[in-house]
Amino acid sequence: MNWQAVQITTQNQAIEAVSEIFLSVGAQGVQIDDESDVQVIAYFEANDQFPAIVTTIRTRLAALANFGIDASPATITIDGIAQSDWENNWKQYYHAQRITRHLTVVPSWETFTPVQAEEKPIIMDPKLAFGTGTHETTQLMMEALETVVRGGETMIDVGTGSGVLAVAARQLGVGHILATDIDEMSVAVAKENLALNPVAADIPVIASDLLADVATAPVDLIVANILADVIARLIPQTVSRLKPTGYFLVSGIYDAIAPDIQAQLNAAGYRIVQKSQMGEWHSYIAQQKEAEPCNDIF
């Protein structure tokens, strides 16, 4: 079995937070070296899940500043390979993968030939943005989209990352889509990926802290596959931006925090119409309690 060492250079005040990031993505333990610069190190199996783990680590590391945690310099080294070199090295792990009945994620450097007519490609060059389509949380969201989409809906994709869910939604038939992300790098990557998918090339992407800078009429769908710590801030923002019969699809929720997120959804006036789980990760399809359930979907 081959292993990759992931090392983050940080400072003492961020050791606990960085260690928690490693543990949340599957590390069995961490090594701390603080003899000179502070290094937090964890080891991961070098398999096809490793690229998604690295992008998740990077996204969560960048998000620490939102919680007042200074993790600088926050540099990542992978088995002696600088993060800037990782974009090319990780391609050996990332290949076309059918995620759901209708959706197959295809890296931009591979040629895609559908096996069945119903198979729709999502062309991705995710680089360092979270959301390759192979991570459990993204798979859960694609399955949730297949459950609720009937065609022609309006949607906001909060924290779009690589743009994978925006493309998936358009491939399934969603009409107008707005994608947002707080990270300017992710905004740029999402725009590049949308351009790789002619069906989704017209989807606008804006920089916004969750829904703070979003000014649209209420939509049919809001989807969010984001850090669990941020979901609590997002939940109350969604209520006024959804149509009364609209659906809020949310993932990125790990075991320990799932009961609290469900309680917060209920407190905001949502009922859980579907809950799914893959490994330690959970997703919810939620709808306002006063909305009449749609028997055609559930």
mmCIF file of C-alpha atoms in Angstrom:
data_model
loop_
_atom_site.group_PDB
_atom_site.id
_atom_site.type_symbol
_atom_site.label_atom_id
_atom_site.label_comp_id
_atom_site.label_asym_id
_atom_site.label_seq_id
_atom_site.Cartn_x
_atom_site.Cartn_y
_atom_site.Cartn_z
ATOM 1 C CA MET A 1 0.000 0.000 0.000
ATOM 2 C CA ASN A 2 1.343 3.422 -0.969
ATOM 3 C CA TRP A 3 0.874 6.463 1.229
ATOM 4 C CA GLN A 4 1.126 10.215 0.736
ATOM 5 C CA ALA A 5 2.227 12.581 3.482
ATOM 6 C CA VAL A 6 0.308 15.849 3.596
ATOM 7 C CA GLN A 7 2.104 18.564 5.562
ATOM 8 C CA ILE A 8 0.667 21.952 6.505
ATOM 9 C CA THR A 9 2.954 24.700 7.758
ATOM 10 C CA THR A 10 1.067 26.886 10.218
ATOM 11 C CA GLN A 11 1.387 28.375 13.712
ATOM 12 C CA ASN A 12 0.621 27.265 17.248
ATOM 13 C CA GLN A 13 -2.824 28.849 17.506
ATOM 14 C CA ALA A 14 -4.027 26.879 14.478
ATOM 15 C CA ILE A 15 -2.674 23.428 15.389
ATOM 16 C CA GLU A 16 -5.990 22.193 16.788
ATOM 17 C CA ALA A 17 -8.032 23.500 13.840
ATOM 18 C CA VAL A 18 -5.629 22.079 11.234
ATOM 19 C CA SER A 19 -5.549 18.740 13.041
ATOM 20 C CA GLU A 20 -9.353 18.661 13.007
ATOM 21 C CA ILE A 21 -9.355 19.241 9.229
ATOM 22 C CA PHE A 22 -7.094 16.214 8.764
ATOM 23 C CA LEU A 23 -9.221 14.036 11.041
ATOM 24 C CA SER A 24 -12.448 15.116 9.329
ATOM 25 C CA VAL A 25 -11.222 13.796 5.962
ATOM 26 C CA GLY A 26 -10.146 10.414 7.274
ATOM 27 C CA ALA A 27 -6.686 10.707 8.838
ATOM 28 C CA GLN A 28 -6.242 8.223 11.675
ATOM 29 C CA GLY A 29 -3.909 10.588 13.492
ATOM 30 C CA VAL A 30 -1.621 13.580 13.060
ATOM 31 C CA GLN A 31 2.036 14.301 13.694
ATOM 32 C CA ILE A 32 3.074 17.709 15.022
ATOM 33 C CA ASP A 33 6.578 19.076 14.578
ATOM 34 C CA ASP A 34 7.087 22.448 16.260
ATOM 35 C CA GLU A 35 10.847 22.518 16.679
ATOM 36 C CA SER A 36 11.130 25.440 14.247
ATOM 37 C CA ASP A 37 8.171 26.168 12.006
ATOM 38 C CA VAL A 38 4.970 24.444 13.078
ATOM 39 C CA GLN A 39 4.241 21.465 10.837
ATOM 40 C CA VAL A 40 1.078 19.387 11.093
ATOM 41 C CA ILE A 41 1.388 16.147 9.123
ATOM 42 C CA ALA A 42 -1.031 13.358 8.253
ATOM 43 C CA TYR A 43 -0.812 10.330 5.985
ATOM 44 C CA PHE A 44 -3.345 9.130 3.431
ATOM 45 C CA GLU A 45 -3.535 6.128 1.163
ATOM 46 C CA ALA A 46 -2.494 7.040 -2.381
ATOM 47 C CA ASN A 47 -5.687 5.920 -4.121
ATOM 48 C CA ASP A 48 -8.292 7.525 -6.377
ATOM 49 C CA GLN A 49 -9.889 9.336 -3.410
ATOM 50 C CA PHE A 50 -6.695 11.161 -2.501
ATOM 51 C CA PRO A 51 -7.103 14.106 -4.942
ATOM 52 C CA ALA A 52 -10.550 14.880 -3.520
ATOM 53 C CA ILE A 53 -9.126 14.709 0.015
ATOM 54 C CA VAL A 54 -6.417 17.225 -0.901
ATOM 55 C CA THR A 55 -8.888 19.689 -2.390
ATOM 56 C CA THR A 56 -11.130 19.348 0.667
ATOM 57 C CA ILE A 57 -8.177 20.053 2.970
ATOM 58 C CA ARG A 58 -7.230 23.134 0.989
ATOM 59 C CA THR A 59 -10.776 24.524 0.964
ATOM 60 C CA ARG A 60 -11.255 23.997 4.691
ATOM 61 C CA LEU A 61 -7.847 25.458 5.446
ATOM 62 C CA ALA A 62 -8.702 28.619 3.491
ATOM 63 C CA ALA A 63 -12.024 28.867 5.346
ATOM 64 C CA LEU A 64 -10.389 29.051 8.803
ATOM 65 C CA ALA A 65 -9.933 32.812 8.385
ATOM 66 C CA ASN A 66 -13.743 33.149 8.366
ATOM 67 C CA PHE A 67 -13.721 31.907 11.956
ATOM 68 C CA GLY A 68 -10.933 34.196 13.135
ATOM 69 C CA ILE A 69 -8.242 31.508 12.993
ATOM 70 C CA ASP A 70 -4.918 32.626 11.539
ATOM 71 C CA ALA A 71 -3.329 29.520 10.023
ATOM 72 C CA SER A 72 -0.669 31.390 8.028
ATOM 73 C CA PRO A 73 1.483 30.676 6.173
ATOM 74 C CA ALA A 74 -0.878 27.713 5.580
ATOM 75 C CA THR A 75 1.335 26.160 2.930
ATOM 76 C CA ILE A 76 0.644 22.572 1.899
ATOM 77 C CA THR A 77 3.310 20.105 0.845
ATOM 78 C CA ILE A 78 2.470 16.624 -0.384
ATOM 79 C CA ASP A 79 5.208 14.043 0.017
ATOM 80 C CA GLY A 80 7.773 16.676 -0.868
ATOM 81 C CA ILE A 81 5.669 18.035 -3.749
ATOM 82 C CA ALA A 82 4.643 21.677 -3.436
ATOM 83 C CA GLN A 83 0.938 22.354 -3.818
ATOM 84 C CA SER A 84 1.543 24.410 -6.964
ATOM 85 C CA ASP A 85 2.907 21.257 -8.648
ATOM 86 C CA TRP A 86 0.056 19.056 -7.468
ATOM 87 C CA GLU A 87 -2.386 20.149 -10.174
ATOM 88 C CA ASN A 88 -0.496 18.153 -12.780
ATOM 89 C CA ASN A 89 0.631 15.269 -10.562
ATOM 90 C CA TRP A 90 -2.866 14.353 -9.371
ATOM 91 C CA LYS A 91 -4.184 13.681 -12.892
ATOM 92 C CA GLN A 92 -2.977 10.091 -12.631
ATOM 93 C CA TYR A 93 -5.716 9.522 -10.039
ATOM 94 C CA TYR A 94 -8.617 11.323 -11.719
ATOM 95 C CA HIS A 95 -10.524 9.554 -14.495
ATOM 96 C CA ALA A 96 -14.058 9.519 -15.906
ATOM 97 C CA GLN A 97 -16.471 8.176 -13.318
ATOM 98 C CA ARG A 98 -20.191 7.548 -13.584
ATOM 99 C CA ILE A 99 -21.730 9.069 -10.469
ATOM 100 C CA THR A 100 -25.481 8.525 -10.941
ATOM 101 C CA ARG A 101 -27.804 7.028 -13.522
ATOM 102 C CA HIS A 102 -27.584 10.171 -15.650
ATOM 103 C CA LEU A 103 -24.338 11.880 -14.688
ATOM 104 C CA THR A 104 -20.715 11.026 -15.433
ATOM 105 C CA VAL A 105 -17.856 13.311 -14.397
ATOM 106 C CA VAL A 106 -15.135 13.469 -17.059
ATOM 107 C CA PRO A 107 -11.760 15.211 -16.662
ATOM 108 C CA SER A 108 -11.071 17.680 -19.433
ATOM 109 C CA TRP A 109 -7.983 15.750 -20.568
ATOM 110 C CA GLU A 110 -9.943 12.538 -21.312
ATOM 111 C CA THR A 111 -12.195 11.662 -24.255
ATOM 112 C CA PHE A 112 -15.711 10.644 -23.226
ATOM 113 C CA THR A 113 -17.877 8.106 -25.027
ATOM 114 C CA PRO A 114 -21.265 7.462 -23.349
ATOM 115 C CA VAL A 115 -22.108 3.828 -22.652
ATOM 116 C CA GLN A 116 -25.847 4.552 -22.618
ATOM 117 C CA ALA A 117 -27.930 7.294 -24.204
ATOM 118 C CA GLU A 118 -29.090 8.594 -20.818
ATOM 119 C CA GLU A 119 -25.506 9.212 -19.666
ATOM 120 C CA LYS A 120 -24.646 12.926 -19.602
ATOM 121 C CA PRO A 121 -21.069 14.184 -19.182
ATOM 122 C CA ILE A 122 -19.878 16.827 -16.749
ATOM 123 C CA ILE A 123 -16.512 18.029 -18.041
ATOM 124 C CA MET A 124 -14.254 19.140 -15.204
ATOM 125 C CA ASP A 125 -10.773 20.530 -14.776
ATOM 126 C CA PRO A 126 -11.121 21.124 -11.023
ATOM 127 C CA LYS A 127 -7.509 22.049 -10.262
ATOM 128 C CA LEU A 128 -7.505 23.034 -6.584
ATOM 129 C CA ALA A 129 -11.204 23.815 -6.133
ATOM 130 C CA PHE A 130 -13.340 21.442 -4.106
ATOM 131 C CA GLY A 131 -15.844 19.381 -6.042
ATOM 132 C CA THR A 132 -14.433 16.846 -8.486
ATOM 133 C CA GLY A 133 -17.660 14.870 -8.393
ATOM 134 C CA THR A 134 -16.023 11.816 -6.838
ATOM 135 C CA HIS A 135 -16.332 12.903 -3.207
ATOM 136 C CA GLU A 136 -19.243 11.400 -1.257
ATOM 137 C CA THR A 137 -20.809 14.784 -0.508
ATOM 138 C CA THR A 138 -20.923 15.706 -4.204
ATOM 139 C CA GLN A 139 -22.364 12.324 -5.142
ATOM 140 C CA LEU A 140 -25.095 12.772 -2.544
ATOM 141 C CA MET A 141 -25.996 16.150 -4.014
ATOM 142 C CA MET A 142 -26.157 14.812 -7.565
ATOM 143 C CA GLU A 143 -28.507 12.076 -6.393
ATOM 144 C CA ALA A 144 -30.644 14.678 -4.608
ATOM 145 C CA LEU A 145 -30.805 16.761 -7.782
ATOM 146 C CA GLU A 146 -31.960 13.732 -9.760
ATOM 147 C CA THR A 147 -34.682 13.240 -7.158
ATOM 148 C CA VAL A 148 -36.224 16.726 -7.351
ATOM 149 C CA VAL A 149 -35.456 18.124 -10.811
ATOM 150 C CA ARG A 150 -38.301 17.865 -13.311
ATOM 151 C CA GLY A 151 -37.070 20.497 -15.794
ATOM 152 C CA GLY A 152 -37.199 24.262 -16.122
ATOM 153 C CA GLU A 153 -36.500 25.099 -12.471
ATOM 154 C CA THR A 154 -34.581 28.129 -11.203
ATOM 155 C CA MET A 155 -31.657 27.482 -8.869
ATOM 156 C CA ILE A 156 -28.864 29.020 -6.781
ATOM 157 C CA ASP A 157 -25.695 26.949 -6.276
ATOM 158 C CA VAL A 158 -24.103 28.265 -3.076
ATOM 159 C CA GLY A 159 -20.369 27.639 -2.700
ATOM 160 C CA THR A 160 -20.079 26.266 -6.211
ATOM 161 C CA GLY A 161 -16.375 25.318 -5.941
ATOM 162 C CA SER A 162 -15.460 23.684 -9.238
ATOM 163 C CA GLY A 163 -18.970 24.302 -10.611
ATOM 164 C CA VAL A 164 -19.740 20.582 -10.782
ATOM 165 C CA LEU A 165 -23.252 20.847 -9.312
ATOM 166 C CA ALA A 166 -24.212 23.750 -11.538
ATOM 167 C CA VAL A 167 -23.274 21.710 -14.604
ATOM 168 C CA ALA A 168 -25.055 18.632 -13.208
ATOM 169 C CA ALA A 169 -28.224 20.636 -12.611
ATOM 170 C CA ARG A 170 -28.210 22.050 -16.136
ATOM 171 C CA GLN A 171 -27.635 18.591 -17.609
ATOM 172 C CA LEU A 172 -30.689 17.386 -15.672
ATOM 173 C CA GLY A 173 -32.825 20.206 -17.075
ATOM 174 C CA VAL A 174 -32.704 23.073 -14.578
ATOM 175 C CA GLY A 175 -33.335 26.350 -16.379
ATOM 176 C CA HIS A 176 -31.808 29.495 -14.873
ATOM 177 C CA ILE A 177 -28.889 28.894 -12.486
ATOM 178 C CA LEU A 178 -26.801 31.350 -10.469
ATOM 179 C CA ALA A 179 -23.560 30.033 -8.943
ATOM 180 C CA THR A 180 -21.753 31.731 -6.051
ATOM 181 C CA ASP A 181 -18.550 31.258 -4.075
ATOM 182 C CA ILE A 182 -16.746 33.351 -1.469
ATOM 183 C CA ASP A 183 -13.366 32.270 -2.884
ATOM 184 C CA GLU A 184 -12.241 34.220 -5.957
ATOM 185 C CA MET A 185 -10.080 31.295 -7.069
ATOM 186 C CA SER A 186 -13.115 29.006 -7.046
ATOM 187 C CA VAL A 187 -15.117 31.597 -8.991
ATOM 188 C CA ALA A 188 -12.423 31.610 -11.671
ATOM 189 C CA VAL A 189 -12.181 27.802 -11.770
ATOM 190 C CA ALA A 190 -15.969 27.441 -11.944
ATOM 191 C CA LYS A 191 -16.155 29.837 -14.886
ATOM 192 C CA GLU A 192 -13.476 27.835 -16.701
ATOM 193 C CA ASN A 193 -15.324 24.566 -16.072
ATOM 194 C CA LEU A 194 -18.665 25.969 -17.153
ATOM 195 C CA ALA A 195 -17.023 27.048 -20.402
ATOM 196 C CA LEU A 196 -15.942 23.426 -20.953
ATOM 197 C CA ASN A 197 -19.613 22.405 -20.906
ATOM 198 C CA PRO A 198 -21.561 24.093 -23.727
ATOM 199 C CA VAL A 199 -24.861 23.274 -22.019
ATOM 200 C CA ALA A 200 -23.764 25.297 -18.968
ATOM 201 C CA ALA A 201 -21.646 28.044 -20.537
ATOM 202 C CA ASP A 202 -24.282 30.725 -19.866
ATOM 203 C CA ILE A 203 -24.419 30.155 -16.090
ATOM 204 C CA PRO A 204 -23.198 33.272 -14.231
ATOM 205 C CA VAL A 205 -20.795 32.892 -11.299
ATOM 206 C CA ILE A 206 -20.419 35.650 -8.707
ATOM 207 C CA ALA A 207 -18.309 36.155 -5.601
ATOM 208 C CA SER A 208 -20.540 36.253 -2.545
ATOM 209 C CA ASP A 209 -20.365 35.330 1.130
ATOM 210 C CA LEU A 210 -23.102 32.693 0.949
ATOM 211 C CA LEU A 211 -26.239 34.591 -0.198
ATOM 212 C CA ALA A 212 -25.194 38.018 1.080
ATOM 213 C CA ASP A 213 -24.717 39.531 -2.388
ATOM 214 C CA VAL A 214 -27.454 37.575 -4.158
ATOM 215 C CA ALA A 215 -30.421 39.631 -5.328
ATOM 216 C CA THR A 216 -32.853 37.426 -7.199
ATOM 217 C CA ALA A 217 -36.523 36.559 -7.087
ATOM 218 C CA PRO A 218 -37.275 33.429 -5.019
ATOM 219 C CA VAL A 219 -36.084 30.269 -6.768
ATOM 220 C CA ASP A 220 -37.213 26.656 -6.970
ATOM 221 C CA LEU A 221 -33.955 25.164 -5.690
ATOM 222 C CA ILE A 222 -31.049 26.161 -3.497
ATOM 223 C CA VAL A 223 -28.168 23.702 -3.359
ATOM 224 C CA ALA A 224 -25.171 23.888 -1.034
ATOM 225 C CA ASN A 225 -22.361 21.384 -0.687
ATOM 226 C CA ILE A 226 -20.199 23.373 1.697
ATOM 227 C CA LEU A 227 -18.364 23.171 4.996
ATOM 228 C CA ALA A 228 -20.648 22.034 7.787
ATOM 229 C CA ASP A 229 -19.529 24.922 9.995
ATOM 230 C CA VAL A 230 -20.898 27.402 7.442
ATOM 231 C CA ILE A 231 -24.262 25.720 6.869
ATOM 232 C CA ALA A 232 -25.655 27.132 10.119
ATOM 233 C CA ARG A 233 -25.146 30.660 8.763
ATOM 234 C CA LEU A 234 -26.698 29.756 5.429
ATOM 235 C CA ILE A 235 -29.921 28.113 6.633
ATOM 236 C CA PRO A 236 -31.780 31.295 7.695
ATOM 237 C CA GLN A 237 -30.655 33.079 4.507
ATOM 238 C CA THR A 238 -32.382 30.502 2.305
ATOM 239 C CA VAL A 239 -35.918 30.884 3.614
ATOM 240 C CA SER A 240 -36.798 34.162 1.869
ATOM 241 C CA ARG A 241 -34.968 33.178 -1.306
ATOM 242 C CA LEU A 242 -36.946 29.987 -1.923
ATOM 243 C CA LYS A 243 -40.404 29.736 -3.411
ATOM 244 C CA PRO A 244 -42.953 28.361 -0.902
ATOM 245 C CA THR A 245 -42.782 24.974 -2.624
ATOM 246 C CA GLY A 246 -39.028 25.133 -3.280
ATOM 247 C CA TYR A 247 -36.392 22.698 -2.085
ATOM 248 C CA PHE A 248 -33.200 23.302 -0.136
ATOM 249 C CA LEU A 249 -30.594 20.614 -0.907
ATOM 250 C CA VAL A 250 -27.646 20.583 1.474
ATOM 251 C CA SER A 251 -24.615 18.353 2.002
ATOM 252 C CA GLY A 252 -21.094 18.503 3.431
ATOM 253 C CA ILE A 253 -22.454 17.344 6.797
ATOM 254 C CA TYR A 254 -20.478 14.757 8.759
ATOM 255 C CA ASP A 255 -21.837 12.383 11.413
ATOM 256 C CA ALA A 256 -21.109 14.441 14.521
ATOM 257 C CA ILE A 257 -22.859 17.580 13.310
ATOM 258 C CA ALA A 258 -25.812 16.005 11.451
ATOM 259 C CA PRO A 259 -28.298 16.091 14.389
ATOM 260 C CA ASP A 260 -27.547 19.780 14.997
ATOM 261 C CA ILE A 261 -28.000 20.698 11.316
ATOM 262 C CA GLN A 262 -31.295 18.821 11.196
ATOM 263 C CA ALA A 263 -32.475 20.657 14.307
ATOM 264 C CA GLN A 264 -31.523 24.001 12.767
ATOM 265 C CA LEU A 265 -33.401 23.161 9.577
ATOM 266 C CA ASN A 266 -36.496 22.358 11.622
ATOM 267 C CA ALA A 267 -36.118 25.553 13.648
ATOM 268 C CA ALA A 268 -36.009 27.574 10.409
ATOM 269 C CA GLY A 269 -39.346 26.109 9.325
ATOM 270 C CA TYR A 270 -38.102 23.257 7.163
ATOM 271 C CA ARG A 271 -39.224 19.663 7.176
ATOM 272 C CA ILE A 272 -36.836 16.958 6.025
ATOM 273 C CA VAL A 273 -38.394 15.208 3.040
ATOM 274 C CA GLN A 274 -35.367 13.033 2.331
ATOM 275 C CA LYS A 275 -32.194 12.230 4.246
ATOM 276 C CA SER A 276 -29.345 10.273 2.649
ATOM 277 C CA GLN A 277 -25.990 9.070 3.890
ATOM 278 C CA MET A 278 -22.775 7.830 2.312
ATOM 279 C CA GLY A 279 -20.116 6.774 4.773
ATOM 280 C CA GLU A 280 -19.847 9.493 7.424
ATOM 281 C CA TRP A 281 -21.467 12.110 5.176
ATOM 282 C CA HIS A 282 -25.117 13.196 5.221
ATOM 283 C CA SER A 283 -27.352 15.157 2.871
ATOM 284 C CA TYR A 284 -30.850 16.577 3.233
ATOM 285 C CA ILE A 285 -33.648 17.574 0.914
ATOM 286 C CA ALA A 286 -35.699 20.096 2.871
ATOM 287 C CA GLN A 287 -38.897 22.000 2.155
ATOM 288 C CA GLN A 288 -40.918 24.564 4.085
ATOM 289 C CA LYS A 289 -43.335 22.825 6.450
ATOM 290 C CA GLU A 290 -46.409 24.551 5.020
ATOM 291 C CA ALA A 291 -45.622 23.365 1.470
ATOM 292 C CA GLU A 292 -47.790 20.566 0.110
ATOM 293 C CA PRO A 293 -45.641 17.467 -0.484
ATOM 294 C CA CYS A 294 -45.250 16.474 -4.136
ATOM 295 C CA ASN A 295 -46.152 12.800 -4.461
ATOM 296 C CA ASP A 296 -44.653 12.689 -7.958
ATOM 297 C CA ILE A 297 -41.215 13.151 -6.388
ATOM 298 C CA PHE A 298 -41.386 11.469 -3.000
#
